[in-house]
PDB file of C-alpha atoms in Angstrom:
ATOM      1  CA  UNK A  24      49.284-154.307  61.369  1.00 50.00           C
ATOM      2  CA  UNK A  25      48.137-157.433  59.091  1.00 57.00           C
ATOM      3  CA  UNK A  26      50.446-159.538  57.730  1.00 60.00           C
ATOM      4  CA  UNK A  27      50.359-160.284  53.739  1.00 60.00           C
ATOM      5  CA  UNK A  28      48.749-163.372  52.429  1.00 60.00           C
ATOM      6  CA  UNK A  29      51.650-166.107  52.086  1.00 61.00           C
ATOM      7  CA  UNK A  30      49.579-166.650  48.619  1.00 59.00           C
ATOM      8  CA  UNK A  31      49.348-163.340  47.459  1.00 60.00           C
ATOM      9  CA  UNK A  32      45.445-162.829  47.757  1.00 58.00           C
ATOM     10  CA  UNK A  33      44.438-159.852  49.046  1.00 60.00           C
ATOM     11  CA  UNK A  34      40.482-160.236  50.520  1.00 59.00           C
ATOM     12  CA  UNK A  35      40.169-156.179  51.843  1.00 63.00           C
ATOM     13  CA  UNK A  36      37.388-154.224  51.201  1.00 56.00           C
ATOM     14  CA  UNK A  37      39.049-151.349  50.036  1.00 58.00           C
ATOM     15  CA  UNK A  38      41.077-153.408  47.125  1.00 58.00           C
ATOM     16  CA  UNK A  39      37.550-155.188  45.756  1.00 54.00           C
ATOM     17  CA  UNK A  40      35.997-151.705  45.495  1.00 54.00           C
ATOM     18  CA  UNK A  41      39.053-150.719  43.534  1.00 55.00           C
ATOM     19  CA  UNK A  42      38.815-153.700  41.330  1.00 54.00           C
ATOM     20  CA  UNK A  43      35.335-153.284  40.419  1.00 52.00           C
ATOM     21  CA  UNK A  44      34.269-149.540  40.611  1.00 51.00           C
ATOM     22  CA  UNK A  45      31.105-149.939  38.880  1.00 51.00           C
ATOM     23  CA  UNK A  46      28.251-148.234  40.491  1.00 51.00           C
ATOM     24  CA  UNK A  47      30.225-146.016  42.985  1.00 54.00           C
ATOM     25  CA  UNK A  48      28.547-142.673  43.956  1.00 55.00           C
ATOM     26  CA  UNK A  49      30.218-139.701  45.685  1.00 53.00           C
ATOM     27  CA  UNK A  50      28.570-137.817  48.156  1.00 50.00           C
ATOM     28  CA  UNK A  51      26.306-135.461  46.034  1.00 55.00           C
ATOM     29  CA  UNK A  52      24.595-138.997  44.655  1.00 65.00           C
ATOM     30  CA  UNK A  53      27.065-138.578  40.882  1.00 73.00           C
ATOM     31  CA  UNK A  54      27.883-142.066  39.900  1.00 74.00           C
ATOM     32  CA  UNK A  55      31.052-141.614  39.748  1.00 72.00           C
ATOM     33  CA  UNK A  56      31.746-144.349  37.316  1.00 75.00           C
ATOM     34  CA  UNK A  57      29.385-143.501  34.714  1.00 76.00           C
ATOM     35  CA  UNK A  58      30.461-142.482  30.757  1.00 81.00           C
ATOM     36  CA  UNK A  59      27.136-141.689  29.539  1.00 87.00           C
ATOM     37  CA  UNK A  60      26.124-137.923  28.020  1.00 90.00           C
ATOM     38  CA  UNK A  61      23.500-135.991  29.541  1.00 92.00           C
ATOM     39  CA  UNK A  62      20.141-137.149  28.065  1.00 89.00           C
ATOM     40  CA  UNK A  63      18.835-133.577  27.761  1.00 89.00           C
ATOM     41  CA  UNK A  64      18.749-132.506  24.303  1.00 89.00           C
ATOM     42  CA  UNK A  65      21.532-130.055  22.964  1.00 89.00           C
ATOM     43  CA  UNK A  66      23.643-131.325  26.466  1.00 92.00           C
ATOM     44  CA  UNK A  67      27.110-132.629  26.087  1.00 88.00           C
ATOM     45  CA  UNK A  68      27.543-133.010  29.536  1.00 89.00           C
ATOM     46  CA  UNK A  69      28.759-136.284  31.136  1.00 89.00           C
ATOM     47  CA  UNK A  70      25.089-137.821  32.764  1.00 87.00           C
ATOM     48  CA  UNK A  71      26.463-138.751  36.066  1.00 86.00           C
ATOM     49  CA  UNK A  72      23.235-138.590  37.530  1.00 90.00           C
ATOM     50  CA  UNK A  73      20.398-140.945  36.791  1.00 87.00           C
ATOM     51  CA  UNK A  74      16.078-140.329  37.216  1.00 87.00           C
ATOM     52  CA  UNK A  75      13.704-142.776  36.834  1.00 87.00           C
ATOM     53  CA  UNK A  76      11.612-142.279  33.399  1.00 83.00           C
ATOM     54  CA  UNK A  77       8.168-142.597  34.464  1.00 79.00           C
ATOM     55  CA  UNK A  78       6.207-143.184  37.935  1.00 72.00           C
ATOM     56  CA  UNK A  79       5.402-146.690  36.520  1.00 70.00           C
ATOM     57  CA  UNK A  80       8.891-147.272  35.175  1.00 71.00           C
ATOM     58  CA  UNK A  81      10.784-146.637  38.244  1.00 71.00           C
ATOM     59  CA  UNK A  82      13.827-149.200  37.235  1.00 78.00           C
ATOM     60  CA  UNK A  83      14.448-147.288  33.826  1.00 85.00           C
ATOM     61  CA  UNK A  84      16.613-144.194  34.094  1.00 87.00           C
ATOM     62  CA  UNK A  85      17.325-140.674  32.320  1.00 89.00           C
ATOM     63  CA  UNK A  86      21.107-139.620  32.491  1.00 90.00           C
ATOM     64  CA  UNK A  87      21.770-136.041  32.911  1.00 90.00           C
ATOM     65  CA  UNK A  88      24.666-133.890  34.565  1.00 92.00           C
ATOM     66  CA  UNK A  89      23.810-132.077  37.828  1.00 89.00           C
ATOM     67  CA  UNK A  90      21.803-128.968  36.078  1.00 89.00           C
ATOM     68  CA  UNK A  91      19.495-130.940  33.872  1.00 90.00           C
ATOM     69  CA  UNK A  92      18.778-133.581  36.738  1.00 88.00           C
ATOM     70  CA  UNK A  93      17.232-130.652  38.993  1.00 90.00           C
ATOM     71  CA  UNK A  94      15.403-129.411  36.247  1.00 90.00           C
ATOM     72  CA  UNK A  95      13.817-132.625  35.815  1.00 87.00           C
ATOM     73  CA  UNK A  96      13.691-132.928  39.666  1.00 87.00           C
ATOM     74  CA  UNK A  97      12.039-129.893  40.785  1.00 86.00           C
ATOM     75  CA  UNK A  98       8.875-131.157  37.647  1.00 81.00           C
ATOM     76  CA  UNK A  99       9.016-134.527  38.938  1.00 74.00           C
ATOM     77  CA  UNK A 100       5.150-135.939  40.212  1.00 73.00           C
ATOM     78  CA  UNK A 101       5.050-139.326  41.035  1.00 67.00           C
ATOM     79  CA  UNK A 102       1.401-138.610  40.787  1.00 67.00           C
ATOM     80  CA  UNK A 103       1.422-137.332  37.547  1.00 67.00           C
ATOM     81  CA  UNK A 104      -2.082-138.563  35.490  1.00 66.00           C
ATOM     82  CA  UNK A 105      -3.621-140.455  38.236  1.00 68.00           C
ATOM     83  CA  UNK A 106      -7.572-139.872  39.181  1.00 74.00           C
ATOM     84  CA  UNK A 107      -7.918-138.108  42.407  1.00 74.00           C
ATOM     85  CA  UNK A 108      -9.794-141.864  43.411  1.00 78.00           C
ATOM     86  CA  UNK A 109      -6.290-143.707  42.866  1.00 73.00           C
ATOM     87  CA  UNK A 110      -4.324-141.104  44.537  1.00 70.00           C
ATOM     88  CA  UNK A 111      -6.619-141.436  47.686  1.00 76.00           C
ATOM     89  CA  UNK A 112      -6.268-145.184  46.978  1.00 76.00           C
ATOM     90  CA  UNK A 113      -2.323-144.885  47.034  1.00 72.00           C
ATOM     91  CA  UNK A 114      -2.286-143.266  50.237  1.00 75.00           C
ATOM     92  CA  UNK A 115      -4.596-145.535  52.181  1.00 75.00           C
ATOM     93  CA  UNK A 116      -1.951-148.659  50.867  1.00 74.00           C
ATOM     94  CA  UNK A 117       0.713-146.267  52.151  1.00 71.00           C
ATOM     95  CA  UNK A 118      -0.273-146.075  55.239  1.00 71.00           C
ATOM     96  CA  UNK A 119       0.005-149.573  56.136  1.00 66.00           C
ATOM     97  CA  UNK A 120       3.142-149.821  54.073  1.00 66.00           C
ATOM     98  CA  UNK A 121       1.623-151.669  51.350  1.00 63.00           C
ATOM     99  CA  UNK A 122      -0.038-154.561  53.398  1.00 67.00           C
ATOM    100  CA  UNK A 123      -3.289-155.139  53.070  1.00 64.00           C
ATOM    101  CA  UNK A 124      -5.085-155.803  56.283  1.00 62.00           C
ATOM    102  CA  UNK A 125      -7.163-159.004  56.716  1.00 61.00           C
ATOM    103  CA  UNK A 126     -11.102-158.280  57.251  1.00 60.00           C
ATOM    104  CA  UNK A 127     -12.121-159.382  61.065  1.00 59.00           C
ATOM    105  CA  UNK A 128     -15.168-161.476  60.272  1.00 60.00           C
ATOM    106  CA  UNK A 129     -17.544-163.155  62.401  1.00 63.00           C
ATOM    107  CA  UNK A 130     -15.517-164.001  66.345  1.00 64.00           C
ATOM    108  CA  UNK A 131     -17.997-166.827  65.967  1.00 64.00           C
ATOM    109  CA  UNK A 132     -16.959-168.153  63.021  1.00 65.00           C
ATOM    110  CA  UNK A 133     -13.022-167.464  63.213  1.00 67.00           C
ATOM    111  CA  UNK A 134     -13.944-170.080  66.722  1.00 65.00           C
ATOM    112  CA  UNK A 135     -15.208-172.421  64.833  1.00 64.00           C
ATOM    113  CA  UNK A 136     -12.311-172.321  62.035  1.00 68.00           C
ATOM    114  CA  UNK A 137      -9.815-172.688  64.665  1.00 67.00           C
ATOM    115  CA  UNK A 138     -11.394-175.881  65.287  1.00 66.00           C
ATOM    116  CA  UNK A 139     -10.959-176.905  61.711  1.00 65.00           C
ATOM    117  CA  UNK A 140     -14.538-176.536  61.100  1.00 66.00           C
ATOM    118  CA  UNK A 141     -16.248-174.399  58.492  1.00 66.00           C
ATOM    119  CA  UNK A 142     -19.124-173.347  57.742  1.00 59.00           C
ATOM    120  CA  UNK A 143     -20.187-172.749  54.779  1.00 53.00           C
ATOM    121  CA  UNK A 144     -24.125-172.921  54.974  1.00 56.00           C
ATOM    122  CA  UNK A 145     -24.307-170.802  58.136  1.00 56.00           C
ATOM    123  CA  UNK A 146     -26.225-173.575  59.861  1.00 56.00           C
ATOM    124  CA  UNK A 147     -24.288-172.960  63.920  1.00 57.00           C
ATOM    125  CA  UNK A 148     -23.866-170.050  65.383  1.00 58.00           C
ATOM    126  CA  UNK A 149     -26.789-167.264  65.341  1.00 57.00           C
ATOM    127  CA  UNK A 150     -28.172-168.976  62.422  1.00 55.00           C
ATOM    128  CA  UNK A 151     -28.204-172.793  63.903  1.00 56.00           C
ATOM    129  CA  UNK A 152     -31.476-174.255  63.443  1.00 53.00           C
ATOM    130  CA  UNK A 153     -34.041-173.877  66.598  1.00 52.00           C
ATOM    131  CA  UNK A 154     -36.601-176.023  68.083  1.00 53.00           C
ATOM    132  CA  UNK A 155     -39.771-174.217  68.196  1.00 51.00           C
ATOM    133  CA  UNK A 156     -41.092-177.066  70.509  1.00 50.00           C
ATOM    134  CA  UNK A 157     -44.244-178.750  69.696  1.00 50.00           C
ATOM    135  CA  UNK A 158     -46.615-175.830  69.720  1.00 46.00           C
ATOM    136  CA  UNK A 159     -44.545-174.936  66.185  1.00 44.00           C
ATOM    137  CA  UNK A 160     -43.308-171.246  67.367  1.00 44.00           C
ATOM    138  CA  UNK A 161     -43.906-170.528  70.736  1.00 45.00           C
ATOM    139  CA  UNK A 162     -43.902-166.945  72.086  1.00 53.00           C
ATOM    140  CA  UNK A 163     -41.195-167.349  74.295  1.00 64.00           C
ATOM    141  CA  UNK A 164     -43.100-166.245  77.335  1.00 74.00           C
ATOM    142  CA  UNK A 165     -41.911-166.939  80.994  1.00 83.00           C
ATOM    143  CA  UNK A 166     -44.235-170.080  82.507  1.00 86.00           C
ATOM    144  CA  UNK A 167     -43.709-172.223  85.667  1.00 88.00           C
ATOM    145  CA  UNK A 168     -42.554-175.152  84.806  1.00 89.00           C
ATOM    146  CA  UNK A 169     -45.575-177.362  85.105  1.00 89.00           C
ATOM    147  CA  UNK A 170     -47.605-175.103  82.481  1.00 90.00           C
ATOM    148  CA  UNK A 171     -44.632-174.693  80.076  1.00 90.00           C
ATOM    149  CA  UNK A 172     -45.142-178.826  80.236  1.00 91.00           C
ATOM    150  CA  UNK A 173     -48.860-178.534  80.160  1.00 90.00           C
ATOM    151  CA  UNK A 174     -48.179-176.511  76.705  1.00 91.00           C
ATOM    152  CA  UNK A 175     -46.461-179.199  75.026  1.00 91.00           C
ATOM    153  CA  UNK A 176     -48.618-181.909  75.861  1.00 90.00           C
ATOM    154  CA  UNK A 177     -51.456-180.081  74.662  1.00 91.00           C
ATOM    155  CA  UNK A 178     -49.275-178.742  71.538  1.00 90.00           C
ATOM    156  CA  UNK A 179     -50.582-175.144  71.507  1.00 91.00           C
ATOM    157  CA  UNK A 180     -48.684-171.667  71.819  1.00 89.00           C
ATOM    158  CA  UNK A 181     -47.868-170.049  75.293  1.00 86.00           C
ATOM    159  CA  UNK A 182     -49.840-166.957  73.640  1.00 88.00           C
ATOM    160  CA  UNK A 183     -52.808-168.435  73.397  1.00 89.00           C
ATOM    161  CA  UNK A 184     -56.277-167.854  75.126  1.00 90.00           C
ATOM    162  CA  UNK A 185     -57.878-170.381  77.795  1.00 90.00           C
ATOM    163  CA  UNK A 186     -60.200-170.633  75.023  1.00 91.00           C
ATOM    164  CA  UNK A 187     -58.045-171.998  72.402  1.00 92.00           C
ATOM    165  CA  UNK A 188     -56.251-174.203  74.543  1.00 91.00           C
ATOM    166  CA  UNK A 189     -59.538-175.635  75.765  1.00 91.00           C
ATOM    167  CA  UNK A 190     -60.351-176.233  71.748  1.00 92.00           C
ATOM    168  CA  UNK A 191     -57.530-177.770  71.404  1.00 90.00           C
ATOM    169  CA  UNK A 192     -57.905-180.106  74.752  1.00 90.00           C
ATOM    170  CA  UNK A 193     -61.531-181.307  73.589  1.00 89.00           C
ATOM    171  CA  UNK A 194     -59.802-182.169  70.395  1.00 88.00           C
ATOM    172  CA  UNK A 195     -57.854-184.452  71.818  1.00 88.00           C
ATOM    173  CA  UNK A 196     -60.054-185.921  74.306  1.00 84.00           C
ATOM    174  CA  UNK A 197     -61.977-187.029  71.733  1.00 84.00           C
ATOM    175  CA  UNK A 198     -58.870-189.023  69.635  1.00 83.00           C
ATOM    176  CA  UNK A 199     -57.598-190.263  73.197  1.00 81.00           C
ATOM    177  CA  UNK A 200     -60.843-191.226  74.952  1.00 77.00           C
ATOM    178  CA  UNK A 201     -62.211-194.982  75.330  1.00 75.00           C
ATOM    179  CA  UNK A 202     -65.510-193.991  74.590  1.00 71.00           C
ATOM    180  CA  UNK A 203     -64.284-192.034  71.564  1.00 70.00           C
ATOM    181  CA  UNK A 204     -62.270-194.643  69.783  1.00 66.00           C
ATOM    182  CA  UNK A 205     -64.053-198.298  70.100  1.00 69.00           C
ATOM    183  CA  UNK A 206     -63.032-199.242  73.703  1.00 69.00           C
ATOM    184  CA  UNK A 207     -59.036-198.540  73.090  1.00 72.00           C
ATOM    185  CA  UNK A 208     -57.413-198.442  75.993  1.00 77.00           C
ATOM    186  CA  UNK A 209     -54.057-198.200  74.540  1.00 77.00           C
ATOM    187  CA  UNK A 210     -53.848-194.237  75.054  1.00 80.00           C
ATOM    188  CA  UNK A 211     -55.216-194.409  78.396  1.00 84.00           C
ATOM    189  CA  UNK A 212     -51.582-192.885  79.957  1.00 87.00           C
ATOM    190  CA  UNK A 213     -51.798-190.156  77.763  1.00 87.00           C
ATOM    191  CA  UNK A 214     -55.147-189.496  78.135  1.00 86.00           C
ATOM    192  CA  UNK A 215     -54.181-188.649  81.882  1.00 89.00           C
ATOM    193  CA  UNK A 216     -51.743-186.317  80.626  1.00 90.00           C
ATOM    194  CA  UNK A 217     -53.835-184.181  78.420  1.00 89.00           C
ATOM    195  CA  UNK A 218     -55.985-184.001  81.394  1.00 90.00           C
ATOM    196  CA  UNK A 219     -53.297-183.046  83.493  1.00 92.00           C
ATOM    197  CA  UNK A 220     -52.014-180.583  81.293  1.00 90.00           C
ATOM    198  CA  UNK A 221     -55.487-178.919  80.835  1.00 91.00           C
ATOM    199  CA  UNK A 222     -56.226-178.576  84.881  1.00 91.00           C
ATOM    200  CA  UNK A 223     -52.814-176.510  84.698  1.00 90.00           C
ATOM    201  CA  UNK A 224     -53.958-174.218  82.233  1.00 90.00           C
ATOM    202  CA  UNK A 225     -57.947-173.426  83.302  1.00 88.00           C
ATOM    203  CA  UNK A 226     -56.424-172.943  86.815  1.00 87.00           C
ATOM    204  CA  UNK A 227     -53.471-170.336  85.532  1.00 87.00           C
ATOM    205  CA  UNK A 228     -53.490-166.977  85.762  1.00 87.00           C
ATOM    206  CA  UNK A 229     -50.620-166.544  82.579  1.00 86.00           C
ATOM    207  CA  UNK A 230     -53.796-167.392  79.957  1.00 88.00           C
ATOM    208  CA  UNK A 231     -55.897-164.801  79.017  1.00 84.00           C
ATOM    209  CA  UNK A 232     -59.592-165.815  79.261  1.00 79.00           C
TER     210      UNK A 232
END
C-alpha cells in the first residue's frame, strides 16, 4: 500500500488520465471524449468515431457515430484515382517499407571510393589507359621472350609477316648504319640490336612467311 504524498501531489497514472481525458478511446475505437455530431448529412448522432478524409489527407478526419463510420468504411479505397502505374509503384515502396534501396554500382569503383578516391573520368579500373607497346597495338599473341623483345626493338606488330618485319628491319638499317649516315658511329649499339632482333624473327617459327 503507498503512502500519500506529505505535499499533497498525487503523480499516478490513473489520476492524470482522469485529469485530462482528451483523446480516450474505449474498446470498439469510440473516442470517448468527443462532442462532435455525426458528419453524415441528416445525422444527429454524436461522431465518436473519426475517418480520414482523403488517401492524401490522412491527418484530416470525418466524424460520424458507429453506423455512418462503416458505411464510409466498407467504400473506403486508399487507392481510389490512382493509375494502375502508381499503384504498382506503391507496392514496390511497400515492400521495402518505404526505403529506397541504394543501386550496387561498379565493386571496382565502390574500392576505390573507400579509399577516398573517385573517379569521375573513368580513367582506372577496366577503362585505365593501356600501353600498346611500341609496335602501337600489338595482337597480344603468346612469344618467347627474346622475340616479344625482338618486336619492340624493331617496333612492328606480333601479327605481322617475316616480310613486313624484314621491311621494317632494312628501314632501319639504313637510319642506323655507318655507311648510311656519314660515318656516325653514334648508333652503333643499337645498330647491334636491330640486328639482333631481326636474327630472332627470320629464325622463328611464330611469323608467317
Amino acid at each position: 500500500m503507498s503512502k500519500p504524498d506529505p505535499f499533497g501531489f498525487d503523480m499516478s497514472v490513473s489520476t492524470s488520465k482522469k485529469k485530462n481525458p482528451r483523446g480516450r478511446r474505449g474498446m470498439s475505437g469510440a473516442s470517448e471524449t468527443s462532442t462532435r455530431i455525426c458528419d453524415h448529412d441528416g445525422c444527429e448522432e454524436p461522431g465518436k468515431f473519426r475517418a480520414p478524409k482523403a488517401p492524401d489527407v490522412l491527418d484530416d478526419y470525418f466524424w460520424f457515430c458507429q453506423q455512418h463510420v462503416r458505411e464510409y468504411n466498407l467504400k473506403w479505397n486508399f487507392f481510389d484515382g490512382t493509375t494502375e502505374a502508381e499503384m504498382n509503384a506503391q507496392m514496390s515502396e511497400d515492400k521495402v517499407w518505404e526505403r529506397k534501396t541504394k543501386p550496387l554500382g561498379d565493386p571496382e569503383a565502390r574500392a576505390w571510393a573507400r579509399l577516398g578516391i573517385e573517379d569521375p573520368h573513368q580513367v582506372l579500373g577496366k577503362n585505365a589507359t593501356q600501353n600498346p607497346g611500341r609496335g602501337g597495338g600489338a595482337s597480344g599473341r603468346r612469344l618467347p621472350p627474346t622475340e616479344r623483345r625482338a618486336v619492340e626493338i624493331l617496333e612492328v606488330k606480333d601479327n605481322n609477316t617475316k616480310a613486313e618485319v624484314r621491311k621494317a628491319y632494312k628501314a632501319l638499317i639504313k637510319v642506323l648504319h655507318p655507311d648510311m649516315n656519314g660515318g656516325d658511329r653514334s648508333q652503333e649499339e643499337q645498330l647491334q640490336q636491330v640486328v639482333w632482333a631481326w636474327d630472332q624473327i627470320k629464325s622463328s617459327r611464330n611469323f608467317k612467311d
